[in-house]
Amino acid sequence: MPRRSKTSSSGLWKIAFALALILAALVFYAERSIGPLLAGDISGAYPTKIYSAPARLRAGGPMAEDELLERLEALRYAQTSEPSPAPGEFRREGSTFTIHLRGFLSPLLRAPQARVAAELGRGRIESVRSKDGLPLVEAWLEPELLYEISGEKRIRRERLSSSEIPKAAADAVVAAEDRRFFRHHGIDLRGLLRALLKNAAKGRIAQGGSTLTQQLSRSLFLSPKRSLVRKLKETLIALWLEARFSKEEILRMYLDAVYFGQDGPVSILGLKAASKHYFDKKPGEMTLAESALLAGLLSSPYRYDPLRDPDASAQRRRAVLASMRREGFITLEEERRAAAERVRATGAGRTLGRSADYFLAYAHRQLERRHGDEALLTRGLSVHTTLDPRLHRLAAAAVKAAKHQAALVALDARTGAILALAGGKDYLKQPFDRATLARRQPGSAFKPIVYAAGLGFETGRGRWTAASLLSDAPRSFKTPQGLYSPRNYDGRYLGAVPLRTALAESLNLATLDLAEKLGPKALAEFARQLGISSPLREELGLALGASEVTLLELTGAYCAFANGGARVEPYAIAAAADPEGEILEAHLPAARAVLSPQEAYLMTDLLRESVRSGTAKELSRLGLGACAAGKTGTTNDGKDAWFIGYTPRLVAGVWAGTDAPAKLGLTGAKDALPIWAAFVLSVATAAAQGSWPRPDGVVSVEVDPGSGLRVQSGCPSRRTELFLAGTEPRAGCPLHSGGFLGWFKRVLSSPRSAQTGAKR
């Protein structure tokens, strides 16, 4: 028995010693972690860095000398006359550039530091060689750093003292985020249990269980990577903070550092910066309603941003006021007055108007949805985007020069990568993104989807072809919504016309003739297969662009025409990694065939006809006739003008118009197409090179446009038309005689008649 007692005593001493060591380690860890806060900064935080796409130097790839110089200048490479440039320097001798690349590491690519020589000529890179003269397949210029969410120049924050915090703001935050803040000691077990029960009932995470102290611990001192160890550290630091500081000081530190939203590339941190940004006021000047609005932002700064969605912000503000009243912070009458108050957010703190802000705001929205604001702000990620800085600068310049408000998006046709995105003329003045957020009627820019559906549609007499005849005549259509009586834009009707002419001339009645045979439901389904995700009304007017879509999704749908028939999803984030280098996401393009290569080639040829002789023929006058395909679009009231087009290397879409309802008399050809042309001409070395090789399975046959059948010797009008193999006409034209008699009649026919027939 005595021996057993001695053993038990020894065990207790060991346990006590272990607990003492753990306590000492905790105190040491907490003191080291809390140091930066006591020093008045957040140097322990990691900035989230947002990068552009790297520029590829590939033998045979497009690159003019002035383009390479522009890219080197943007990356701050210094020109030198030394024969062996140092890292970050380059030497130019004629058309040969010797560049000492800095090298970089991204989640998807490792590019070592190296000295390379690139020889340029005729708008392309002739060769790339190593410093030893050996040929290289490719080399990479490092991506541009677009901005840092938590960097010194990308944070808007002012030091907040306790005396500057209005009682209404403090009460609103406590009511919204941690109503038992003054009654717990850093961990609220009751609140945690309540959150668990609510989340279990909803089957998703609908409410968090962290206290303000835990949020402060997490945002300032811990990695965003979720793990049991992180949660334990968060709990321990929260307990230590509660023991070390008063409740008032903890609340001050929280309000001094908490994230209130994004101003383009700038993060709004702390109550002082937030009151200035949203209301152009000091914290003490805010009303109760304004304080409640800011408190409501904390659960989701993007969702409840009053500058983006005033209605959602107002609804959240009312919820915070109700919570304040239930907690006894305000009376019912104060709640009613504050809820009825008209709060106007000004965005007064905005100071940056960089051309990339629309893209950066779009990328930030994508990242916030996937990773949360906390991870983006506090323990920054390394985010690599698809943005081509040079193309984006040129896109922004083209939009800025437009007469009316406009937007432009440019995509890599093969992958869907967003290379440029200008959502308006001036982000500083109007941050609303018209390329990704605005849904508008695209008018005739939707028609290529109808014709592409037709090329794959089997009829009782075979497939529709480019030579198939459509009826372009005035008529009314019976629909479930009533009688539908559309008209052609210019009031002209051409009777029986080839499908090719109907699309090139954008004939409404001929298009509806095809759409009626295909059926609105089939059209809507095919549009969704191409990537249209906006709600589509399954009615005949869909064929004329009556359903609203975004510029980004319609431009993405055209990618299938340009890349050989594959649907690709437009995307902005190529990859993201945490500070430890662990890849959090990496986009792997997953193309899915929606058209055969032969059908896509025919669609491209039909859309090139629009450029050669149809509504987009202005591009031919500008010198883009040989390398461009596309379609104009105009709404009935002339408020919205569209042009979606592509070259062998680039798909771009343009919208021009006004945000307010107004009849401006705009047209796609007059107002949107020139913006597209200005952009493509400015990047012509990259956009205009290449071609669309004809795939096997496409044949050419000479036909009479009046019948769509093989020409006879007497046919006065003829055209070499393209067909999917097996769909070409076998029969001869019944409108004209064959043999010698037909030839003789054609010779005797007047040149004027022949010209008229050819025009049709």
PDB file of C-alpha atoms in Angstrom, residues 496-740:
ATOM      1  CA  ALA A 496     -37.024  32.893-100.159  1.00  0.00           C
ATOM      2  CA  VAL A 497     -33.400  33.375 -99.114  1.00  0.00           C
ATOM      3  CA  PRO A 498     -30.471  31.007 -98.432  1.00  0.00           C
ATOM      4  CA  LEU A 499     -29.683  30.392 -94.780  1.00  0.00           C
ATOM      5  CA  ARG A 500     -26.285  32.035 -95.346  1.00  0.00           C
ATOM      6  CA  THR A 501     -27.894  35.271 -96.521  1.00  0.00           C
ATOM      7  CA  ALA A 502     -30.445  35.223 -93.709  1.00  0.00           C
ATOM      8  CA  LEU A 503     -27.705  35.238 -91.069  1.00  0.00           C
ATOM      9  CA  ALA A 504     -25.356  37.634 -92.865  1.00  0.00           C
ATOM     10  CA  GLU A 505     -28.153  40.175 -93.448  1.00  0.00           C
ATOM     11  CA  SER A 506     -29.676  39.478 -89.990  1.00  0.00           C
ATOM     12  CA  LEU A 507     -33.171  38.893 -91.375  1.00  0.00           C
ATOM     13  CA  ASN A 508     -35.632  38.531 -88.494  1.00  0.00           C
ATOM     14  CA  LEU A 509     -38.452  36.777 -90.337  1.00  0.00           C
ATOM     15  CA  ALA A 510     -36.124  34.253 -91.985  1.00  0.00           C
ATOM     16  CA  THR A 511     -34.565  33.546 -88.599  1.00  0.00           C
ATOM     17  CA  LEU A 512     -37.989  32.991 -87.053  1.00  0.00           C
ATOM     18  CA  ASP A 513     -38.890  30.657 -89.920  1.00  0.00           C
ATOM     19  CA  LEU A 514     -35.956  28.482 -88.870  1.00  0.00           C
ATOM     20  CA  ALA A 515     -36.613  28.914 -85.154  1.00  0.00           C
ATOM     21  CA  GLU A 516     -40.249  27.872 -85.501  1.00  0.00           C
ATOM     22  CA  LYS A 517     -39.186  24.613 -87.137  1.00  0.00           C
ATOM     23  CA  LEU A 518     -36.555  23.942 -84.463  1.00  0.00           C
ATOM     24  CA  GLY A 519     -38.806  24.900 -81.559  1.00  0.00           C
ATOM     25  CA  PRO A 520     -38.109  27.382 -78.705  1.00  0.00           C
ATOM     26  CA  LYS A 521     -37.461  24.582 -76.210  1.00  0.00           C
ATOM     27  CA  ALA A 522     -34.759  23.041 -78.420  1.00  0.00           C
ATOM     28  CA  LEU A 523     -33.188  26.481 -78.929  1.00  0.00           C
ATOM     29  CA  ALA A 524     -33.065  27.176 -75.196  1.00  0.00           C
ATOM     30  CA  GLU A 525     -31.536  23.768 -74.506  1.00  0.00           C
ATOM     31  CA  PHE A 526     -28.881  24.259 -77.177  1.00  0.00           C
ATOM     32  CA  ALA A 527     -28.049  27.722 -75.814  1.00  0.00           C
ATOM     33  CA  ARG A 528     -27.510  26.171 -72.378  1.00  0.00           C
ATOM     34  CA  GLN A 529     -25.222  23.566 -73.926  1.00  0.00           C
ATOM     35  CA  LEU A 530     -23.114  26.427 -75.298  1.00  0.00           C
ATOM     36  CA  GLY A 531     -22.816  27.915 -71.804  1.00  0.00           C
ATOM     37  CA  ILE A 532     -25.709  30.385 -71.470  1.00  0.00           C
ATOM     38  CA  SER A 533     -26.692  30.176 -67.799  1.00  0.00           C
ATOM     39  CA  SER A 534     -29.103  33.110 -67.491  1.00  0.00           C
ATOM     40  CA  PRO A 535     -32.813  32.212 -67.435  1.00  0.00           C
ATOM     41  CA  LEU A 536     -34.134  31.820 -70.986  1.00  0.00           C
ATOM     42  CA  ARG A 537     -37.801  32.206 -71.870  1.00  0.00           C
ATOM     43  CA  GLU A 538     -38.804  29.301 -74.098  1.00  0.00           C
ATOM     44  CA  GLU A 539     -40.718  31.397 -76.582  1.00  0.00           C
ATOM     45  CA  LEU A 540     -40.188  32.265 -80.230  1.00  0.00           C
ATOM     46  CA  GLY A 541     -38.760  35.708 -79.425  1.00  0.00           C
ATOM     47  CA  LEU A 542     -35.744  33.937 -77.920  1.00  0.00           C
ATOM     48  CA  ALA A 543     -34.408  33.546 -81.475  1.00  0.00           C
ATOM     49  CA  LEU A 544     -34.225  37.340 -81.825  1.00  0.00           C
ATOM     50  CA  GLY A 545     -32.474  37.838 -78.482  1.00  0.00           C
ATOM     51  CA  ALA A 546     -35.487  38.635 -76.317  1.00  0.00           C
ATOM     52  CA  SER A 547     -34.094  36.903 -73.205  1.00  0.00           C
ATOM     53  CA  GLU A 548     -31.502  38.802 -71.168  1.00  0.00           C
ATOM     54  CA  VAL A 549     -27.939  37.491 -70.917  1.00  0.00           C
ATOM     55  CA  THR A 550     -24.587  38.849 -69.741  1.00  0.00           C
ATOM     56  CA  LEU A 551     -21.853  39.928 -72.110  1.00  0.00           C
ATOM     57  CA  LEU A 552     -19.461  37.405 -70.578  1.00  0.00           C
ATOM     58  CA  GLU A 553     -21.693  34.370 -71.075  1.00  0.00           C
ATOM     59  CA  LEU A 554     -22.678  35.246 -74.658  1.00  0.00           C
ATOM     60  CA  THR A 555     -19.027  35.836 -75.570  1.00  0.00           C
ATOM     61  CA  GLY A 556     -18.202  32.506 -73.971  1.00  0.00           C
ATOM     62  CA  ALA A 557     -20.852  30.785 -76.100  1.00  0.00           C
ATOM     63  CA  TYR A 558     -19.120  32.004 -79.291  1.00  0.00           C
ATOM     64  CA  CYS A 559     -15.945  30.194 -78.200  1.00  0.00           C
ATOM     65  CA  ALA A 560     -17.422  26.929 -79.500  1.00  0.00           C
ATOM     66  CA  PHE A 561     -17.637  28.418 -82.996  1.00  0.00           C
ATOM     67  CA  ALA A 562     -14.039  29.628 -82.839  1.00  0.00           C
ATOM     68  CA  ASN A 563     -12.312  26.604 -81.279  1.00  0.00           C
ATOM     69  CA  GLY A 564     -13.754  23.751 -83.309  1.00  0.00           C
ATOM     70  CA  GLY A 565     -16.949  23.028 -81.389  1.00  0.00           C
ATOM     71  CA  ALA A 566     -15.980  22.764 -77.690  1.00  0.00           C
ATOM     72  CA  ARG A 567     -17.835  24.487 -74.867  1.00  0.00           C
ATOM     73  CA  VAL A 568     -15.457  26.190 -72.448  1.00  0.00           C
ATOM     74  CA  GLU A 569     -16.327  28.046 -69.257  1.00  0.00           C
ATOM     75  CA  PRO A 570     -14.954  31.598 -68.944  1.00  0.00           C
ATOM     76  CA  TYR A 571     -12.735  31.835 -65.864  1.00  0.00           C
ATOM     77  CA  ALA A 572     -10.489  34.395 -64.188  1.00  0.00           C
ATOM     78  CA  ILE A 573      -8.622  32.406 -61.513  1.00  0.00           C
ATOM     79  CA  ALA A 574      -5.959  30.034 -62.840  1.00  0.00           C
ATOM     80  CA  ALA A 575      -4.698  28.903 -59.434  1.00  0.00           C
ATOM     81  CA  ALA A 576      -4.451  29.892 -55.775  1.00  0.00           C
ATOM     82  CA  ALA A 577      -2.123  28.691 -53.019  1.00  0.00           C
ATOM     83  CA  ASP A 578      -1.837  29.370 -49.290  1.00  0.00           C
ATOM     84  CA  PRO A 579       1.301  30.803 -47.633  1.00  0.00           C
ATOM     85  CA  GLU A 580       2.613  27.287 -47.065  1.00  0.00           C
ATOM     86  CA  GLY A 581       2.478  26.581 -50.802  1.00  0.00           C
ATOM     87  CA  GLU A 582      -0.472  24.209 -50.650  1.00  0.00           C
ATOM     88  CA  ILE A 583      -2.610  24.536 -53.773  1.00  0.00           C
ATOM     89  CA  LEU A 584      -6.115  25.600 -52.785  1.00  0.00           C
ATOM     90  CA  GLU A 585      -7.496  25.601 -56.300  1.00  0.00           C
ATOM     91  CA  ALA A 586      -6.255  25.102 -59.856  1.00  0.00           C
ATOM     92  CA  HIS A 587      -8.393  25.509 -62.922  1.00  0.00           C
ATOM     93  CA  LEU A 588      -8.150  22.609 -65.316  1.00  0.00           C
ATOM     94  CA  PRO A 589     -10.081  23.527 -68.481  1.00  0.00           C
ATOM     95  CA  ALA A 590     -12.623  20.838 -69.240  1.00  0.00           C
ATOM     96  CA  ALA A 591     -13.832  21.327 -72.810  1.00  0.00           C
ATOM     97  CA  ARG A 592     -16.979  19.475 -73.855  1.00  0.00           C
ATOM     98  CA  ALA A 593     -17.943  19.014 -77.498  1.00  0.00           C
ATOM     99  CA  VAL A 594     -21.270  20.652 -78.414  1.00  0.00           C
ATOM    100  CA  LEU A 595     -20.605  20.964 -82.150  1.00  0.00           C
ATOM    101  CA  SER A 596     -18.573  18.796 -84.480  1.00  0.00           C
ATOM    102  CA  PRO A 597     -15.410  20.427 -85.891  1.00  0.00           C
ATOM    103  CA  GLN A 598     -17.181  20.481 -89.254  1.00  0.00           C
ATOM    104  CA  GLU A 599     -20.252  22.277 -87.864  1.00  0.00           C
ATOM    105  CA  ALA A 600     -18.036  24.799 -86.061  1.00  0.00           C
ATOM    106  CA  TYR A 601     -16.121  25.462 -89.289  1.00  0.00           C
ATOM    107  CA  LEU A 602     -19.383  26.071 -91.173  1.00  0.00           C
ATOM    108  CA  MET A 603     -20.548  28.479 -88.451  1.00  0.00           C
ATOM    109  CA  THR A 604     -17.281  30.381 -88.706  1.00  0.00           C
ATOM    110  CA  ASP A 605     -17.689  30.633 -92.475  1.00  0.00           C
ATOM    111  CA  LEU A 606     -21.272  31.883 -92.058  1.00  0.00           C
ATOM    112  CA  LEU A 607     -20.127  34.519 -89.556  1.00  0.00           C
ATOM    113  CA  ARG A 608     -17.281  35.506 -91.871  1.00  0.00           C
ATOM    114  CA  GLU A 609     -19.973  36.143 -94.492  1.00  0.00           C
ATOM    115  CA  SER A 610     -21.464  38.684 -92.103  1.00  0.00           C
ATOM    116  CA  VAL A 611     -18.083  40.441 -92.162  1.00  0.00           C
ATOM    117  CA  ARG A 612     -17.627  40.100 -95.927  1.00  0.00           C
ATOM    118  CA  SER A 613     -21.063  41.237 -97.077  1.00  0.00           C
ATOM    119  CA  GLY A 614     -23.508  41.492 -94.176  1.00  0.00           C
ATOM    120  CA  THR A 615     -24.201  43.722 -91.198  1.00  0.00           C
ATOM    121  CA  ALA A 616     -20.534  43.610 -90.063  1.00  0.00           C
ATOM    122  CA  LYS A 617     -19.000  44.491 -93.436  1.00  0.00           C
ATOM    123  CA  GLU A 618     -17.428  47.609 -91.917  1.00  0.00           C
ATOM    124  CA  LEU A 619     -14.720  45.267 -90.559  1.00  0.00           C
ATOM    125  CA  SER A 620     -13.697  44.446 -94.126  1.00  0.00           C
ATOM    126  CA  ARG A 621     -13.235  48.135 -94.859  1.00  0.00           C
ATOM    127  CA  LEU A 622     -11.010  48.362 -91.786  1.00  0.00           C
ATOM    128  CA  GLY A 623      -8.799  45.531 -93.046  1.00  0.00           C
ATOM    129  CA  LEU A 624     -10.149  42.745 -90.829  1.00  0.00           C
ATOM    130  CA  GLY A 625     -12.169  40.938 -93.469  1.00  0.00           C
ATOM    131  CA  ALA A 626      -9.659  38.128 -93.899  1.00  0.00           C
ATOM    132  CA  CYS A 627      -9.333  37.231 -90.212  1.00  0.00           C
ATOM    133  CA  ALA A 628     -12.596  38.100 -88.450  1.00  0.00           C
ATOM    134  CA  ALA A 629     -15.990  36.482 -87.947  1.00  0.00           C
ATOM    135  CA  GLY A 630     -18.847  37.856 -85.883  1.00  0.00           C
ATOM    136  CA  LYS A 631     -22.362  39.146 -85.481  1.00  0.00           C
ATOM    137  CA  THR A 632     -23.949  42.472 -84.617  1.00  0.00           C
ATOM    138  CA  GLY A 633     -26.899  42.883 -82.277  1.00  0.00           C
ATOM    139  CA  THR A 634     -29.346  45.724 -81.639  1.00  0.00           C
ATOM    140  CA  THR A 635     -32.392  45.954 -79.390  1.00  0.00           C
ATOM    141  CA  ASN A 636     -35.661  47.344 -80.731  1.00  0.00           C
ATOM    142  CA  ASP A 637     -35.407  50.577 -78.771  1.00  0.00           C
ATOM    143  CA  GLY A 638     -31.798  51.180 -79.769  1.00  0.00           C
ATOM    144  CA  LYS A 639     -30.720  51.229 -76.113  1.00  0.00           C
ATOM    145  CA  ASP A 640     -28.287  48.318 -76.382  1.00  0.00           C
ATOM    146  CA  ALA A 641     -25.790  47.609 -79.148  1.00  0.00           C
ATOM    147  CA  TRP A 642     -23.690  44.442 -79.351  1.00  0.00           C
ATOM    148  CA  PHE A 643     -20.931  42.905 -81.384  1.00  0.00           C
ATOM    149  CA  ILE A 644     -19.488  39.482 -80.624  1.00  0.00           C
ATOM    150  CA  GLY A 645     -16.662  38.417 -82.879  1.00  0.00           C
ATOM    151  CA  TYR A 646     -13.492  36.422 -83.080  1.00  0.00           C
ATOM    152  CA  THR A 647     -10.239  35.910 -84.893  1.00  0.00           C
ATOM    153  CA  PRO A 648      -8.254  32.669 -85.038  1.00  0.00           C
ATOM    154  CA  ARG A 649      -6.737  33.479 -81.622  1.00  0.00           C
ATOM    155  CA  LEU A 650      -9.201  35.661 -79.759  1.00  0.00           C
ATOM    156  CA  VAL A 651     -12.924  35.892 -78.949  1.00  0.00           C
ATOM    157  CA  ALA A 652     -14.183  39.298 -77.840  1.00  0.00           C
ATOM    158  CA  GLY A 653     -17.578  40.753 -77.068  1.00  0.00           C
ATOM    159  CA  VAL A 654     -18.633  44.401 -76.859  1.00  0.00           C
ATOM    160  CA  TRP A 655     -21.749  46.024 -75.466  1.00  0.00           C
ATOM    161  CA  ALA A 656     -22.482  49.734 -75.876  1.00  0.00           C
ATOM    162  CA  GLY A 657     -25.459  51.634 -74.555  1.00  0.00           C
ATOM    163  CA  THR A 658     -26.845  53.190 -71.414  1.00  0.00           C
ATOM    164  CA  ASP A 659     -27.726  51.943 -67.954  1.00  0.00           C
ATOM    165  CA  ALA A 660     -30.952  53.944 -67.833  1.00  0.00           C
ATOM    166  CA  PRO A 661     -33.954  53.226 -70.077  1.00  0.00           C
ATOM    167  CA  ALA A 662     -33.573  55.497 -73.103  1.00  0.00           C
ATOM    168  CA  LYS A 663     -34.096  55.325 -76.849  1.00  0.00           C
ATOM    169  CA  LEU A 664     -30.691  56.239 -78.239  1.00  0.00           C
ATOM    170  CA  GLY A 665     -30.960  54.830 -81.749  1.00  0.00           C
ATOM    171  CA  LEU A 666     -27.825  52.731 -81.288  1.00  0.00           C
ATOM    172  CA  THR A 667     -26.935  49.841 -83.598  1.00  0.00           C
ATOM    173  CA  GLY A 668     -24.418  47.057 -83.279  1.00  0.00           C
ATOM    174  CA  ALA A 669     -22.718  48.024 -86.542  1.00  0.00           C
ATOM    175  CA  LYS A 670     -22.499  51.727 -85.749  1.00  0.00           C
ATOM    176  CA  ASP A 671     -21.749  51.729 -82.006  1.00  0.00           C
ATOM    177  CA  ALA A 672     -20.409  48.371 -80.773  1.00  0.00           C
ATOM    178  CA  LEU A 673     -18.472  47.119 -83.806  1.00  0.00           C
ATOM    179  CA  PRO A 674     -16.068  50.132 -83.930  1.00  0.00           C
ATOM    180  CA  ILE A 675     -15.044  49.488 -80.314  1.00  0.00           C
ATOM    181  CA  TRP A 676     -14.349  45.834 -81.135  1.00  0.00           C
ATOM    182  CA  ALA A 677     -12.379  46.828 -84.234  1.00  0.00           C
ATOM    183  CA  ALA A 678     -10.302  49.404 -82.340  1.00  0.00           C
ATOM    184  CA  PHE A 679      -9.365  46.784 -79.762  1.00  0.00           C
ATOM    185  CA  VAL A 680      -8.543  44.001 -82.243  1.00  0.00           C
ATOM    186  CA  LEU A 681      -6.545  46.311 -84.518  1.00  0.00           C
ATOM    187  CA  SER A 682      -4.473  47.425 -81.526  1.00  0.00           C
ATOM    188  CA  VAL A 683      -3.539  43.805 -80.767  1.00  0.00           C
ATOM    189  CA  ALA A 684      -3.390  42.749 -84.414  1.00  0.00           C
ATOM    190  CA  THR A 685      -0.065  40.911 -84.162  1.00  0.00           C
ATOM    191  CA  ALA A 686      -1.613  38.449 -81.737  1.00  0.00           C
ATOM    192  CA  ALA A 687      -5.190  38.491 -82.955  1.00  0.00           C
ATOM    193  CA  ALA A 688      -4.908  38.550 -86.730  1.00  0.00           C
ATOM    194  CA  GLN A 689      -2.414  35.752 -87.230  1.00  0.00           C
ATOM    195  CA  GLY A 690      -3.455  32.183 -87.853  1.00  0.00           C
ATOM    196  CA  SER A 691      -6.304  30.701 -89.842  1.00  0.00           C
ATOM    197  CA  TRP A 692      -9.217  28.317 -89.627  1.00  0.00           C
ATOM    198  CA  PRO A 693      -8.095  25.171 -91.460  1.00  0.00           C
ATOM    199  CA  ARG A 694     -10.913  23.319 -93.167  1.00  0.00           C
ATOM    200  CA  PRO A 695     -11.437  19.946 -91.441  1.00  0.00           C
ATOM    201  CA  ASP A 696     -12.088  16.722 -93.297  1.00  0.00           C
ATOM    202  CA  GLY A 697     -15.775  16.159 -93.822  1.00  0.00           C
ATOM    203  CA  VAL A 698     -16.523  19.591 -95.320  1.00  0.00           C
ATOM    204  CA  VAL A 699     -17.082  19.692 -99.073  1.00  0.00           C
ATOM    205  CA  SER A 700     -17.795  22.496-101.532  1.00  0.00           C
ATOM    206  CA  VAL A 701     -20.449  22.421-104.244  1.00  0.00           C
ATOM    207  CA  GLU A 702     -21.512  25.098-106.716  1.00  0.00           C
ATOM    208  CA  VAL A 703     -25.181  25.910-106.182  1.00  0.00           C
ATOM    209  CA  ASP A 704     -27.823  28.320-107.411  1.00  0.00           C
ATOM    210  CA  PRO A 705     -28.707  30.640-104.482  1.00  0.00           C
ATOM    211  CA  GLY A 706     -32.309  30.815-105.704  1.00  0.00           C
ATOM    212  CA  SER A 707     -32.942  27.094-105.266  1.00  0.00           C
ATOM    213  CA  GLY A 708     -30.103  25.913-103.047  1.00  0.00           C
ATOM    214  CA  LEU A 709     -29.430  23.070-105.486  1.00  0.00           C
ATOM    215  CA  ARG A 710     -26.595  22.260-107.881  1.00  0.00           C
ATOM    216  CA  VAL A 711     -26.187  24.756-110.685  1.00  0.00           C
ATOM    217  CA  GLN A 712     -27.355  24.027-114.184  1.00  0.00           C
ATOM    218  CA  SER A 713     -25.661  25.551-117.190  1.00  0.00           C
ATOM    219  CA  GLY A 714     -28.524  28.030-117.401  1.00  0.00           C
ATOM    220  CA  CYS A 715     -28.265  29.330-113.820  1.00  0.00           C
ATOM    221  CA  PRO A 716     -27.403  33.065-114.040  1.00  0.00           C
ATOM    222  CA  SER A 717     -26.375  33.243-110.363  1.00  0.00           C
ATOM    223  CA  ARG A 718     -24.090  30.741-108.724  1.00  0.00           C
ATOM    224  CA  ARG A 719     -22.111  30.353-105.556  1.00  0.00           C
ATOM    225  CA  THR A 720     -19.576  27.865-104.242  1.00  0.00           C
ATOM    226  CA  GLU A 721     -21.152  26.727-100.995  1.00  0.00           C
ATOM    227  CA  LEU A 722     -19.782  24.626 -98.124  1.00  0.00           C
ATOM    228  CA  PHE A 723     -21.596  21.538 -96.838  1.00  0.00           C
ATOM    229  CA  LEU A 724     -21.102  18.832 -94.277  1.00  0.00           C
ATOM    230  CA  ALA A 725     -20.148  15.731 -96.244  1.00  0.00           C
ATOM    231  CA  GLY A 726     -23.336  13.867 -97.071  1.00  0.00           C
ATOM    232  CA  THR A 727     -25.604  16.929 -96.882  1.00  0.00           C
ATOM    233  CA  GLU A 728     -24.614  18.472-100.228  1.00  0.00           C
ATOM    234  CA  PRO A 729     -27.446  18.633-102.806  1.00  0.00           C
ATOM    235  CA  ARG A 730     -27.640  15.882-105.405  1.00  0.00           C
ATOM    236  CA  ALA A 731     -30.345  17.337-107.623  1.00  0.00           C
ATOM    237  CA  GLY A 732     -29.901  20.101-110.141  1.00  0.00           C
ATOM    238  CA  CYS A 733     -31.563  23.507-109.956  1.00  0.00           C
ATOM    239  CA  PRO A 734     -35.161  23.257-111.264  1.00  0.00           C
ATOM    240  CA  LEU A 735     -35.416  26.991-111.898  1.00  0.00           C
ATOM    241  CA  HIS A 736     -33.150  26.997-114.958  1.00  0.00           C
ATOM    242  CA  SER A 737     -32.458  24.738-117.913  1.00  0.00           C
ATOM    243  CA  GLY A 738     -29.383  22.617-118.291  1.00  0.00           C
ATOM    244  CA  GLY A 739     -27.275  21.667-121.273  1.00  0.00           C
ATOM    245  CA  PHE A 740     -26.686  23.858-124.322  1.00  0.00           C
TER     246      PHE A 740
END
